Structure formats: C-alpha cells, structure tokens
C-alpha cells in the first residue's frame, strides 16, 4: 500500500501548461497516476495530454474532487498556488519548484500545519509508490514494488540507491523526496512515523 499516495490518489497539476508541467504530466499519466485536472490561469478550457485545464483550483475541484496536487509554478508564484490548493481542500501537495522565497515558504508551512495538510518539498523530486502512483519527476523505471521505504533530501542519491535495491531484487514501498530548499514540509521524523504505520514497509532507508 505505501504511504502518502496510492492507486486511488486523484491529483491536479498546477502549472500544467508550462514546459516542465506538461512533460512530467505525460510521464505521470503513463505511469498510471490519476491526473484528473490541470490548473493554469488564463488557459481554462484547453487540454494537455487529454487532461482538462482550468483557470483556478476551485473550478477544478468543483468538477473533479482531487485529493492531491503537484506544483510546477515558478518560484515567485508557487506559494500562492500552494495556498490556493490548501484553501480548496487539498491536503497532499508536492512542490517541485525550487528556490521559493523563505518568507513565502514559512507562510505556506504554517498554514499547512493549521489545516493538517502534508507538503512535500519545495525543491523535491516528489513521491512514488511503485506500481501505483507517481507525483513528481522521479525516473519510474528504476523502482519496483516491495517492502523498503525510502526518504531522502537528495534526488540523485535516491535514484542511485533505488536502482541498486532494484538490481538486488529489493523493491520499495514508497520513495519520498523531502526537498532541498531551506524550508520544507515533511521531514524525516514525520515520514518515519507514517512508514511505521504501513504494514507493507519492512525497512526504511534514510538518505
């Protein structure tokens, strides 16, 4: 089953029409992630890879009732995008964007704590539960389902260790990139507590 995301996760992509948003939406869809909508102000009514695009998260939520979001919005606007998702009931948010201003990040994390939401990132490769769902930019082909949880602040090291585990036929339950910015959401302790409650996870690698 893994933690944070699974096969039932319904996600929106904020910044879906940008180069990175569009590219990684395609890869997430190909992996089987349920991307139900995208949000880019001014692009409502269009589609990307068959995914409907809306001007606001509120509009997307009215039609699709997502429970997760992934943010590919430029740093000056990423905090506002995240707050918009929180204000519309989304409680799992992956922020790919890096170098978000510290004061903005502090404001976002404080609000997320108030509403009991999970923020992964900023500056994260995302979260991947092998064989079920991927919210992020991780190279999915190196992971396989199994019982080892992974938590890391380094995307590159995550990939290297996951590939090594897979070569040894040791699959992963969920791989979590905490993010490399100074202020991030989930930390090692938060994530370990979640893994402790997951019956599928038999061991955890901290990187």
Short mmCIF file of N, CA and C in Angstrom, two decimals, residues 1-5 91-92 116-120 127 149-151 173-174 176 178 185-204:
data_model
loop_
_atom_site.label_atom_id
_atom_site.label_comp_id
_atom_site.label_asym_id
_atom_site.label_seq_id
_atom_site.Cartn_x
_atom_site.Cartn_y
_atom_site.Cartn_z
N UNK A 1 0.82 -1.20 0.00
CA UNK A 1 0.00 0.00 0.00
C UNK A 1 0.86 1.26 0.00
N UNK A 2 1.93 1.31 0.78
CA UNK A 2 2.77 2.50 0.79
C UNK A 2 2.14 3.65 1.56
N UNK A 3 2.78 4.80 1.51
CA UNK A 3 2.30 5.98 2.24
C UNK A 3 2.10 7.17 1.28
N UNK A 4 1.35 8.12 1.72
CA UNK A 4 1.11 9.43 1.08
C UNK A 4 0.27 9.33 -0.19
N UNK A 5 0.69 8.54 -1.17
CA UNK A 5 -0.09 8.38 -2.40
C UNK A 5 -0.24 6.89 -2.73
N UNK A 91 -5.10 18.27 0.61
CA UNK A 91 -4.29 18.07 1.81
C UNK A 91 -2.97 17.32 1.57
N UNK A 92 -2.69 16.99 0.34
CA UNK A 92 -1.38 16.44 -0.03
C UNK A 92 -0.87 17.23 -1.22
N UNK A 116 -3.74 20.78 8.83
CA UNK A 116 -3.30 19.38 8.88
C UNK A 116 -3.08 18.79 7.48
N UNK A 117 -2.39 19.56 6.66
CA UNK A 117 -2.05 19.11 5.30
C UNK A 117 -0.60 18.66 5.25
N UNK A 118 -0.28 17.82 4.25
CA UNK A 118 1.08 17.38 4.03
C UNK A 118 1.66 18.12 2.83
N UNK A 119 2.80 18.76 3.07
CA UNK A 119 3.54 19.41 1.99
C UNK A 119 4.83 18.63 1.78
N UNK A 120 5.08 18.21 0.56
CA UNK A 120 6.34 17.55 0.21
C UNK A 120 7.11 18.52 -0.66
N UNK A 127 7.10 12.11 -4.88
CA UNK A 127 6.77 10.88 -4.15
C UNK A 127 6.37 9.83 -5.16
N UNK A 149 11.00 1.25 2.42
CA UNK A 149 10.68 2.66 2.29
C UNK A 149 11.94 3.47 2.10
N UNK A 150 11.83 4.58 1.39
CA UNK A 150 12.99 5.45 1.16
C UNK A 150 12.61 6.90 1.45
N UNK A 151 13.48 7.59 2.19
CA UNK A 151 13.28 9.01 2.50
C UNK A 151 14.60 9.72 2.25
N UNK A 173 8.46 0.33 -1.04
CA UNK A 173 7.04 0.57 -0.72
C UNK A 173 6.64 1.98 -1.18
N UNK A 174 7.33 2.99 -0.70
CA UNK A 174 7.17 4.37 -1.17
C UNK A 174 8.51 5.07 -1.08
N UNK A 176 10.16 8.87 -0.93
CA UNK A 176 9.78 10.24 -0.63
C UNK A 176 10.99 11.15 -0.72
N UNK A 178 12.20 14.65 0.30
CA UNK A 178 11.77 15.70 1.23
C UNK A 178 11.94 17.10 0.66
N UNK A 185 8.34 20.98 3.92
CA UNK A 185 7.20 20.48 4.67
C UNK A 185 7.56 19.25 5.48
N UNK A 186 7.27 18.06 4.95
CA UNK A 186 7.59 16.82 5.66
C UNK A 186 9.07 16.74 5.98
N UNK A 187 9.38 16.14 7.14
CA UNK A 187 10.78 15.89 7.49
C UNK A 187 10.98 14.39 7.72
N UNK A 188 12.19 14.01 8.10
CA UNK A 188 12.49 12.59 8.28
C UNK A 188 11.60 11.96 9.35
N UNK A 189 11.40 12.65 10.47
CA UNK A 189 10.62 12.08 11.57
C UNK A 189 9.16 11.89 11.16
N UNK A 190 8.58 12.91 10.53
CA UNK A 190 7.18 12.80 10.05
C UNK A 190 7.01 11.57 9.17
N UNK A 191 7.96 11.39 8.26
CA UNK A 191 7.85 10.32 7.27
C UNK A 191 8.07 8.96 7.91
N UNK A 192 9.01 8.86 8.84
CA UNK A 192 9.24 7.59 9.53
C UNK A 192 8.00 7.16 10.31
N UNK A 193 7.31 8.11 10.93
CA UNK A 193 6.08 7.78 11.66
C UNK A 193 5.04 7.18 10.72
N UNK A 194 4.93 7.74 9.52
CA UNK A 194 3.99 7.19 8.54
C UNK A 194 4.40 5.79 8.11
N UNK A 195 5.69 5.58 7.89
CA UNK A 195 6.16 4.25 7.49
C UNK A 195 5.92 3.22 8.59
N UNK A 196 6.03 3.63 9.85
CA UNK A 196 5.81 2.71 10.97
C UNK A 196 4.39 2.14 10.95
N UNK A 197 3.45 2.93 10.45
CA UNK A 197 2.05 2.51 10.42
C UNK A 197 1.69 1.74 9.15
N UNK A 198 2.63 1.62 8.23
CA UNK A 198 2.38 0.95 6.95
C UNK A 198 2.81 -0.50 7.03
N UNK A 199 1.86 -1.41 6.93
CA UNK A 199 2.16 -2.83 7.08
C UNK A 199 3.02 -3.38 5.94
N UNK A 200 3.03 -2.70 4.81
CA UNK A 200 3.81 -3.16 3.66
C UNK A 200 5.30 -2.88 3.85
N UNK A 201 5.64 -1.83 4.59
CA UNK A 201 7.03 -1.42 4.74
C UNK A 201 7.73 -2.22 5.84
N UNK A 202 8.81 -2.90 5.47
CA UNK A 202 9.55 -3.75 6.40
C UNK A 202 10.87 -3.09 6.87
N UNK A 203 11.37 -2.15 6.12
CA UNK A 203 12.60 -1.44 6.47
C UNK A 203 12.56 -0.09 5.78
N UNK A 204 13.35 0.87 6.32
CA UNK A 204 13.38 2.22 5.75
C UNK A 204 14.82 2.65 5.55
#
